[in-house]
mmCIF file of C-alpha atoms and ligand atoms in Angstrom:
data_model
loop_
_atom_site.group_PDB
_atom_site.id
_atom_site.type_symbol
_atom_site.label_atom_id
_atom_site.label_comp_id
_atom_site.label_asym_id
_atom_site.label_seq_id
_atom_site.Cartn_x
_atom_site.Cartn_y
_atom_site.Cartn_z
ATOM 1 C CA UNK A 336 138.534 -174.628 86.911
ATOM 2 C CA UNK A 337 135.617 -172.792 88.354
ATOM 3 C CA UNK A 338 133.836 -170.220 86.552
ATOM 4 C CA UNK A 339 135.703 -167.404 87.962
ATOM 5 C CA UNK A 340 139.277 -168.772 87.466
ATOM 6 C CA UNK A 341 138.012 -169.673 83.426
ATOM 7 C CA UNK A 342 139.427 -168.140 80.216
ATOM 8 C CA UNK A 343 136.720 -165.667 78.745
ATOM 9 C CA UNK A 344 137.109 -168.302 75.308
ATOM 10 C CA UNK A 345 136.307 -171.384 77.663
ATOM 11 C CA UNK A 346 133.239 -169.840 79.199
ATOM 12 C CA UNK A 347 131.753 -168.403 75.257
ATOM 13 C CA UNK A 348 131.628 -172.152 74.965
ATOM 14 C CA UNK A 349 129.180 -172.673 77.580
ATOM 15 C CA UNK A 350 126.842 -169.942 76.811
ATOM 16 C CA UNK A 351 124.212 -169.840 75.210
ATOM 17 C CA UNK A 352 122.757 -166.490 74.527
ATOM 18 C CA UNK A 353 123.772 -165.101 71.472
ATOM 19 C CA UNK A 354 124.679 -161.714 72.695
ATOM 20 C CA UNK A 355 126.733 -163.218 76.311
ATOM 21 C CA UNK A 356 128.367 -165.698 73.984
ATOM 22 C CA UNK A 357 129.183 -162.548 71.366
ATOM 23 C CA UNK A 358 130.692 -160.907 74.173
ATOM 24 C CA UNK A 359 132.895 -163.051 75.285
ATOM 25 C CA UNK A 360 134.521 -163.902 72.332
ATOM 26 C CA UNK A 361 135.147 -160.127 71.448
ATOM 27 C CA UNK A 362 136.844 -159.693 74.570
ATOM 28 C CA UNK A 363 139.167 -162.987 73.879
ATOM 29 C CA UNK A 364 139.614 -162.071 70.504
ATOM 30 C CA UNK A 365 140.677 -158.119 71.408
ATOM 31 C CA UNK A 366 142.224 -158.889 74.598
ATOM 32 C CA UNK A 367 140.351 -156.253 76.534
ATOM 33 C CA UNK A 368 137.478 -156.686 79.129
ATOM 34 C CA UNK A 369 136.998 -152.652 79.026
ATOM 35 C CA UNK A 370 133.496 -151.104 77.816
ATOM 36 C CA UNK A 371 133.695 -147.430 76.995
ATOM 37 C CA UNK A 372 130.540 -145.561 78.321
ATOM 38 C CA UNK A 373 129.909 -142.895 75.857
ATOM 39 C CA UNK A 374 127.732 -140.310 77.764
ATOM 40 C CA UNK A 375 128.194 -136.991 75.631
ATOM 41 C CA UNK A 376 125.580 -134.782 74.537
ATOM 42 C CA UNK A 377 125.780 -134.599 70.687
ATOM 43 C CA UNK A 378 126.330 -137.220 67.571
ATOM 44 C CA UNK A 379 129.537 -136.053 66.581
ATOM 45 C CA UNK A 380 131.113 -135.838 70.128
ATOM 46 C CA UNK A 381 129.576 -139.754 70.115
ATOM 47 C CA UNK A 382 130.664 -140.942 67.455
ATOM 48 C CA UNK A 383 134.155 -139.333 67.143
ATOM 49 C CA UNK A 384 134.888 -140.719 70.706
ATOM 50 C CA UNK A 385 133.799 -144.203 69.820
ATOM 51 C CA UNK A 386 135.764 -143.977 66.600
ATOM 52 C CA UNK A 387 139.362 -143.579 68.388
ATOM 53 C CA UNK A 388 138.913 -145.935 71.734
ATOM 54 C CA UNK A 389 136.782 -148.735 69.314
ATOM 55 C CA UNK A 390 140.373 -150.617 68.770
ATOM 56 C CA UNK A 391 140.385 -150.830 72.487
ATOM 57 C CA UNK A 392 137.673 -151.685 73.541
ATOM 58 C CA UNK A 393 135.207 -154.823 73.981
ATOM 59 C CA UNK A 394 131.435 -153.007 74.191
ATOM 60 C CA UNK A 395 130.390 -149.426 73.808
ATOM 61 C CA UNK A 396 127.529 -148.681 76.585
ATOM 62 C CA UNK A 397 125.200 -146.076 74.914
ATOM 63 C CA UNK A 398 122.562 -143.015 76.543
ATOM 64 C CA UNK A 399 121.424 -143.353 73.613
ATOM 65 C CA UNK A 400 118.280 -140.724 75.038
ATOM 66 C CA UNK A 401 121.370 -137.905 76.020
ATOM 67 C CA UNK A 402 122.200 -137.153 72.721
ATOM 68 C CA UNK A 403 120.309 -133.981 71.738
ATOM 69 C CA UNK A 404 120.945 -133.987 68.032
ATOM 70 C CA UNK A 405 119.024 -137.867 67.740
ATOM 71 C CA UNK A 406 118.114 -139.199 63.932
ATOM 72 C CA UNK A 407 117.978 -142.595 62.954
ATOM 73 C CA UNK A 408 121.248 -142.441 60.990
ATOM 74 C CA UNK A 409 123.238 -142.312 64.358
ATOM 75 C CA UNK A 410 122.717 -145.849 64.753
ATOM 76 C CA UNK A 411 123.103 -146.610 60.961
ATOM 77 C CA UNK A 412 126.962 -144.765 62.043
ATOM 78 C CA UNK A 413 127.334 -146.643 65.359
ATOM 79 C CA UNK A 414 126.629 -149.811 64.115
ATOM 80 C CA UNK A 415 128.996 -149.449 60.571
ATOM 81 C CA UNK A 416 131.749 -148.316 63.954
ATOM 82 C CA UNK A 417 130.685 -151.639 66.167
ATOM 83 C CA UNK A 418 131.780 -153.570 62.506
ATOM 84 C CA UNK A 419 134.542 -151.636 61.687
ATOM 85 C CA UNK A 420 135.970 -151.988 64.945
ATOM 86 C CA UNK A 421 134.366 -155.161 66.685
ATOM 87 C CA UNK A 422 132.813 -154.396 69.772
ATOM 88 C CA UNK A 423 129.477 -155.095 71.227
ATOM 89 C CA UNK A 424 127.048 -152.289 71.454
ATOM 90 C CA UNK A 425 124.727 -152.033 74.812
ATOM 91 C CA UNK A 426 122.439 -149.265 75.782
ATOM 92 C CA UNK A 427 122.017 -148.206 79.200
ATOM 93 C CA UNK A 428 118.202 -147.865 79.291
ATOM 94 C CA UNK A 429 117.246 -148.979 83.094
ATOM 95 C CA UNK A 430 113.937 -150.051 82.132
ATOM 96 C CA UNK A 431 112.145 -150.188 85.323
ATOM 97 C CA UNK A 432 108.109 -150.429 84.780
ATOM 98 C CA UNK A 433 105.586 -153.209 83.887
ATOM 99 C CA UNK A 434 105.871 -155.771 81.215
ATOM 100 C CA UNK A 435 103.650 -153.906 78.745
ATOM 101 C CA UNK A 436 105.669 -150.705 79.070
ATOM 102 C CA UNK A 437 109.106 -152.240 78.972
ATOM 103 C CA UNK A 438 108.417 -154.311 76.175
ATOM 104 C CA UNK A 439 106.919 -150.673 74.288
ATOM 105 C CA UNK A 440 110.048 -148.642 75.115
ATOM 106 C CA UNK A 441 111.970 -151.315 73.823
ATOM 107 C CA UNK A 442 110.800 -151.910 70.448
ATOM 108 C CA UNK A 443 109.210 -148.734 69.709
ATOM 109 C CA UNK A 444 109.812 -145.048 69.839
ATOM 110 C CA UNK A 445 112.364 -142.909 69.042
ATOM 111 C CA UNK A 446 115.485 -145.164 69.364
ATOM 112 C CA UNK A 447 113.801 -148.767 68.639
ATOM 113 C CA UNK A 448 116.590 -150.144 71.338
ATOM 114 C CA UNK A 449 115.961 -153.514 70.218
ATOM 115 C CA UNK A 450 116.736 -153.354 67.329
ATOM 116 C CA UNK A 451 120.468 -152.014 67.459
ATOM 117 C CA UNK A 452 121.697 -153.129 70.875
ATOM 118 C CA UNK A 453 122.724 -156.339 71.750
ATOM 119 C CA UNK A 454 122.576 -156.049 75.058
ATOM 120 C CA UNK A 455 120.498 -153.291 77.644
ATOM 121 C CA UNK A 456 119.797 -153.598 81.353
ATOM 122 C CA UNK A 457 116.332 -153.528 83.406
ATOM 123 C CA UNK A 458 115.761 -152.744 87.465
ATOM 124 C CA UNK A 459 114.661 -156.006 88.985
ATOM 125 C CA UNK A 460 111.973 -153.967 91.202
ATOM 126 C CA UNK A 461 108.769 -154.240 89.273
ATOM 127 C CA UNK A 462 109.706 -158.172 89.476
ATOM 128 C CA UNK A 463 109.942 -160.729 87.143
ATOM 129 C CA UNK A 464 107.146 -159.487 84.159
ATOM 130 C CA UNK A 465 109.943 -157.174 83.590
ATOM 131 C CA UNK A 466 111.763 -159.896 82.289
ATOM 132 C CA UNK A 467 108.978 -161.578 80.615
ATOM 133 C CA UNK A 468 107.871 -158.608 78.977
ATOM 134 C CA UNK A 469 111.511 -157.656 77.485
ATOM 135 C CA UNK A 470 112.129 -161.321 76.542
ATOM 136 C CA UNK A 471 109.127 -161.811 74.431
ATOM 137 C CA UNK A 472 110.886 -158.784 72.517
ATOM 138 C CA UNK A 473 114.418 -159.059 72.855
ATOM 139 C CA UNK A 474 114.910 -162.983 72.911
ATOM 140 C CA UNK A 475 113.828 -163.509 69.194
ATOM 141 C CA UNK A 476 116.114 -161.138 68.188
ATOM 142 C CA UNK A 477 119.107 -162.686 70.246
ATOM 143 C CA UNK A 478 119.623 -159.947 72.355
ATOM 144 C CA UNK A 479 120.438 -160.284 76.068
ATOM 145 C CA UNK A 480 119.171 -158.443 79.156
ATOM 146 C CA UNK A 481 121.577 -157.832 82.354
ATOM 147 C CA UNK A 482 119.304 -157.124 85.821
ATOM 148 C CA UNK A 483 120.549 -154.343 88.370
ATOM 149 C CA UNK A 484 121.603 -156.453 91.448
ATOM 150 C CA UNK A 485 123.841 -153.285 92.600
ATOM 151 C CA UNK A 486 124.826 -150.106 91.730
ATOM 152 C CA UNK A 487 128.062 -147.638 92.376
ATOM 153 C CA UNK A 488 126.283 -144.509 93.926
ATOM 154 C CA UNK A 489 126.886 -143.942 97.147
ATOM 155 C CA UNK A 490 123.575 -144.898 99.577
ATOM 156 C CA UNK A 491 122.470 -147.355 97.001
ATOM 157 C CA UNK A 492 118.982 -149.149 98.007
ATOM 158 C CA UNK A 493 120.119 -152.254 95.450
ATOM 159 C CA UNK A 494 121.888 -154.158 98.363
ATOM 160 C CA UNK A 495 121.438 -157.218 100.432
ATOM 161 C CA UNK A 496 118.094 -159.365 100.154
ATOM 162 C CA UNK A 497 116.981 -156.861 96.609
ATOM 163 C CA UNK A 498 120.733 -157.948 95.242
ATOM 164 C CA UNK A 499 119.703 -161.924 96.088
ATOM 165 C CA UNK A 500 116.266 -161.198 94.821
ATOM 166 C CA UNK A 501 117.658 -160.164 91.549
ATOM 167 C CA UNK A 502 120.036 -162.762 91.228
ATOM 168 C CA UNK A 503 117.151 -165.389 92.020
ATOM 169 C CA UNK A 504 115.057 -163.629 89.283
ATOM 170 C CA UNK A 505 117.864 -164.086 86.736
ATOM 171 C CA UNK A 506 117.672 -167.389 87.544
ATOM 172 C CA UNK A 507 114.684 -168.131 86.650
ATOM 173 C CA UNK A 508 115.175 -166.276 83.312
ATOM 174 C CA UNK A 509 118.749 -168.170 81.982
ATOM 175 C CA UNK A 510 117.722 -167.828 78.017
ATOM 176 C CA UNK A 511 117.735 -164.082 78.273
ATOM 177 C CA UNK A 512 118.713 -162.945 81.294
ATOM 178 C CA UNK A 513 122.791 -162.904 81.227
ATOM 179 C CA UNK A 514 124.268 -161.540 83.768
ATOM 180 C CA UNK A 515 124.314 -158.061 85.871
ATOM 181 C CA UNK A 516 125.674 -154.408 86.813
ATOM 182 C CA UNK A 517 126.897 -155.403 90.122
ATOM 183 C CA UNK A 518 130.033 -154.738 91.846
ATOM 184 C CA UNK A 519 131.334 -158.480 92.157
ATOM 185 C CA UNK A 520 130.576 -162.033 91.564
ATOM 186 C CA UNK A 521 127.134 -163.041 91.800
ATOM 187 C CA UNK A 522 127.575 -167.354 91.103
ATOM 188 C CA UNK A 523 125.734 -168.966 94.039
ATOM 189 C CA UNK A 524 123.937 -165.483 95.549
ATOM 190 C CA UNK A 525 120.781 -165.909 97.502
ATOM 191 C CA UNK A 526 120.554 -169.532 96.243
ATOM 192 C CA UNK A 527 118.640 -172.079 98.704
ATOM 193 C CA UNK A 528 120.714 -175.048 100.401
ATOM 194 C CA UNK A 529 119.747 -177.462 97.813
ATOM 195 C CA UNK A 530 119.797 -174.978 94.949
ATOM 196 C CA UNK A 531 123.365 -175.943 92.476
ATOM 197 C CA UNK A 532 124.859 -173.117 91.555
ATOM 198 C CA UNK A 533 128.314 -174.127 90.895
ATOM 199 C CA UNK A 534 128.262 -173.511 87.040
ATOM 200 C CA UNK A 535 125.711 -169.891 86.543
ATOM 201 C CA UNK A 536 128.458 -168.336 85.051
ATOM 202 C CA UNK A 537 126.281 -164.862 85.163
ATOM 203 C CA UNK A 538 128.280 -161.872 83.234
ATOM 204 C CA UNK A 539 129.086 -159.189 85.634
ATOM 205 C CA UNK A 540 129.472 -155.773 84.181
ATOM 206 C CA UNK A 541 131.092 -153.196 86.717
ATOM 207 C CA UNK A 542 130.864 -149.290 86.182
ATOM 208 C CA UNK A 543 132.378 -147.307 88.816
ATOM 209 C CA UNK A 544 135.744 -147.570 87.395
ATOM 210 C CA UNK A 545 138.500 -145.060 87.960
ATOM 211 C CA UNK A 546 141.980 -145.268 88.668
ATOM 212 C CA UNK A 547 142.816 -141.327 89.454
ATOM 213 C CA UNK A 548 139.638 -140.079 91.350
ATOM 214 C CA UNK A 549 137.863 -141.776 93.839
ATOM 215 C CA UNK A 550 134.369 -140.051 93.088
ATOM 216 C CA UNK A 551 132.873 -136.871 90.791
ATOM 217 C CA UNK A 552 131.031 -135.412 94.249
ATOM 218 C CA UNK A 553 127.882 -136.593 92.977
ATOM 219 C CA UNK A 554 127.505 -139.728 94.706
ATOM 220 C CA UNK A 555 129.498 -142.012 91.976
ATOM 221 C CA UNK A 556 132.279 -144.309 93.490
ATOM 222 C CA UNK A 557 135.381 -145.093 91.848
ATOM 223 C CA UNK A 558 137.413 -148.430 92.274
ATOM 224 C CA UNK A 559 140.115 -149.331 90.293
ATOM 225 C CA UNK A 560 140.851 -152.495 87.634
ATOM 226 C CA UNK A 561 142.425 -154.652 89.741
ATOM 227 C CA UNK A 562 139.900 -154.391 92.747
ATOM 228 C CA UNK A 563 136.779 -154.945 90.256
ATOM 229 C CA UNK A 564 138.421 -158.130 88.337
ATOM 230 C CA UNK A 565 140.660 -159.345 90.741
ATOM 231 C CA UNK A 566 139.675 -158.793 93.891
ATOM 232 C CA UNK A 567 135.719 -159.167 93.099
ATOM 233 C CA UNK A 568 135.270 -161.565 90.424
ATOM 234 C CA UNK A 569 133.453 -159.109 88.060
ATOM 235 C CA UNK A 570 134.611 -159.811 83.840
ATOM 236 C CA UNK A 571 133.845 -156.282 82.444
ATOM 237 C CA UNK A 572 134.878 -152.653 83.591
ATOM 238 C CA UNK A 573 132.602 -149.709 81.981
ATOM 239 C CA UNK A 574 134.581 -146.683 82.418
ATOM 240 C CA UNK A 575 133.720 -142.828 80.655
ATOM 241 C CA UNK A 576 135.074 -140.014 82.586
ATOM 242 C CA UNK A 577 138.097 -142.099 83.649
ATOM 243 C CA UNK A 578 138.609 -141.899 79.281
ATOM 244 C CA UNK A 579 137.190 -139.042 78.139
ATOM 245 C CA UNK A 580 137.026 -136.549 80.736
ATOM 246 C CA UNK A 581 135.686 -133.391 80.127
ATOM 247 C CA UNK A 582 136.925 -132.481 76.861
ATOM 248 C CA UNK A 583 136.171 -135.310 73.633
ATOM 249 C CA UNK A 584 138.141 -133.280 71.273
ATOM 250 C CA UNK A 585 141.352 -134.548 72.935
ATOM 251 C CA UNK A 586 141.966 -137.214 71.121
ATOM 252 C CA UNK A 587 145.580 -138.327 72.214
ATOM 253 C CA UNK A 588 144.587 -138.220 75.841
ATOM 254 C CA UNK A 589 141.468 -140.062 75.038
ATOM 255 C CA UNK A 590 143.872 -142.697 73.482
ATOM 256 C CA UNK A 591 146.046 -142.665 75.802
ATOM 257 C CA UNK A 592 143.582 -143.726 78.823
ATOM 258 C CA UNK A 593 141.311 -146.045 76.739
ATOM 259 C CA UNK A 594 145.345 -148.242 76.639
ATOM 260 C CA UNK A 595 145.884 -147.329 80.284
ATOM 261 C CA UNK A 596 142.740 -149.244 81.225
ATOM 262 C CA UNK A 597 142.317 -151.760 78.479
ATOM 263 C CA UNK A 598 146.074 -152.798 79.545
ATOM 264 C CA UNK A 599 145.133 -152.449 83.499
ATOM 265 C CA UNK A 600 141.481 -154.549 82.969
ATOM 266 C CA UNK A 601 143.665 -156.980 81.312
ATOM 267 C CA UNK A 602 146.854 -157.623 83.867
ATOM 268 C CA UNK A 603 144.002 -157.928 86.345
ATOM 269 C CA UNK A 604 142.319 -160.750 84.659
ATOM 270 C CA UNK A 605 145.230 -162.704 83.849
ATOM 271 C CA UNK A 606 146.399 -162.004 87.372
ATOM 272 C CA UNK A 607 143.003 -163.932 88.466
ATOM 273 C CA UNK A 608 142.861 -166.729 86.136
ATOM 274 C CA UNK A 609 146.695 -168.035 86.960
ATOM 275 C CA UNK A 610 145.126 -167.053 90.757
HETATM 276 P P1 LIG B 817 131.621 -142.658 84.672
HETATM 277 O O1 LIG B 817 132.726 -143.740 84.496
HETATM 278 O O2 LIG B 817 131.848 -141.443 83.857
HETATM 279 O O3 LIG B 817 131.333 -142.368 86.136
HETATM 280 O O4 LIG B 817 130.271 -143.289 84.054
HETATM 281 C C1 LIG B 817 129.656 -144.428 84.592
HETATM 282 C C2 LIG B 817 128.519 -144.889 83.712
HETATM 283 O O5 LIG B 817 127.971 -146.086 84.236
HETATM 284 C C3 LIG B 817 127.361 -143.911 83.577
HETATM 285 O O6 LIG B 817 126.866 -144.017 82.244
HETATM 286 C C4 LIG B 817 126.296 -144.438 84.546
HETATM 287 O O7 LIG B 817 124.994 -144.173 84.072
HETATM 288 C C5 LIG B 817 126.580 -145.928 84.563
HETATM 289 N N1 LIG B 817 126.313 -146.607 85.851
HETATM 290 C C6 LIG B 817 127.000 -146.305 87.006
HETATM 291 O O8 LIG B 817 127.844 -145.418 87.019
HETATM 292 N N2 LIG B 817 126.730 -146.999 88.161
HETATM 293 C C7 LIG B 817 125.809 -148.007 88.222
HETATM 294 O O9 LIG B 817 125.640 -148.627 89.261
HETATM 295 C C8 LIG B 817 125.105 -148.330 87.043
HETATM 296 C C9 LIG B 817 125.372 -147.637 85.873
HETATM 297 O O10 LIG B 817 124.736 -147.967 84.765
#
């Protein structure tokens, strides 16, 4: 079948990144395509929150630069929770500047990125020496980059000839580059007539999740599941507020919505591969 219609174990066997092919097999194995986005402001809010929706969930997307009460034990924590629960860890970072910079902020200061998360994200708009300039970092550690060919917000710039610019760039960058935050399918986008693109396979990771809000009045847009893997071919949903909400000390509710969307991500997947 094509890409989009493929088991997530039929297309770890045709990756080759470390990291993509890591992630796919956690989500076969766990049965659940759902990444928790952990955006609180303090360690223990963090790590207690990972702690009761890890059984549920596939990746844990980090700010890792929110949390206010920072020490290099955090990760020591987070990564004894990414083994004691098997997900995939991924940090949020945006990097968005020039090869030498990115490649700085990604080894080095404070939170040494590289060295704890398998997979973090970059805005295509410097161009490509972002990607050479995070690759010559994170490829020898077997870590794997996703570009920004869209984004949720309302108004967002990352549309039309930037998305197929980004998706070209990725291109060019298959070793490292895996996949994006986009809002559907990218296979075959902005590709030239004699380009093939039948088998890219690119990861598409989707925030903008919700199933009871449709926005948080600050220009995020909610869809639900079954519109993000069904409708628009995209293989992960990041949700946080959807789970959390605005109190992680509620730990039965927080349970109770990391299964609502684990088991909703997962009907809509299933619901696209017998498709
Ligand atoms: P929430 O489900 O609470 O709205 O959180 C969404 C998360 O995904 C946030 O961490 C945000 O930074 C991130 N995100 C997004 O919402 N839209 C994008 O286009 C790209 C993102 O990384």
């Amino acid at each position: 079948p094509e890409p989009y219609r493929r088991t997530y174990a039929q297309r770890a066997l045709h990756h080759k990144n470390p990291a993509a092919k890591l992630l796919l097999q956690t989500i076969e194995r766990k049965q659940s395509n759902l990444a928790i986005s952990v955006d609180v402001a303090t360690a223990k809010d963090f790590l207690a929150i990972i702690d009761v929706v890890g059984p549920f969930v596939c990746l844990v997307k980090t700010h890792i630069d929110i949390i206010e009460d920072f020490t290099p034990s955090l990760i020591t924590d987070l990564q004894a929770l990414s083994a004691k629960h098997d997900f995939v860890i991924f940090e949020d970072r945006k990097f968005a500047d020039i090869g030498n910079t990115v490649a700085l902020q990604y080894s080095s200061g404070v939170h040494k990125i590289a060295s704890w998360s398998h997979l973090t994200n970059a805005h295509p708009v410097p161009g490509p020496s972002i990607v050479t300039g995070l690759s010559s970092v994170g490829l020898p550690l077997g870590r794997g980059l996703l570009l920004l060919a869209e984004m949720s917000t309302k108004g967002s710039l990352a549309s039309g000839s930037y998305t197929e610019s980004a998706v070209q760039m990725a291109r060019a960058h298959r070793d490292f580059v895996v996949g994006f935050i986009a809002q559907r399918r990218m296979d075959g986008v902005g590709a030239g007539p004699n380009e093939v693109t039948a088998e890219e396979d690119f990861l598409i990771l989707t925030p903008g999740v919700g199933l009871d809000v449709k926005g948080d009045g600050m220009g995020q847009q909610y869809r639900t599941p079954r519109e993000v893997v069904l409708e628009s071919g995209c293989d992960v949903i990041i949700v946080g507020r959807g789970i959390y909400g605005k109190d992680p000390s509620l730990v039965d509710a927080i349970v109770a919505q990391a299964k609502r969307y684990k088991e909703e991500g997962w009907a809509a997947y299933l619901a696209r591969i017998e498709s």
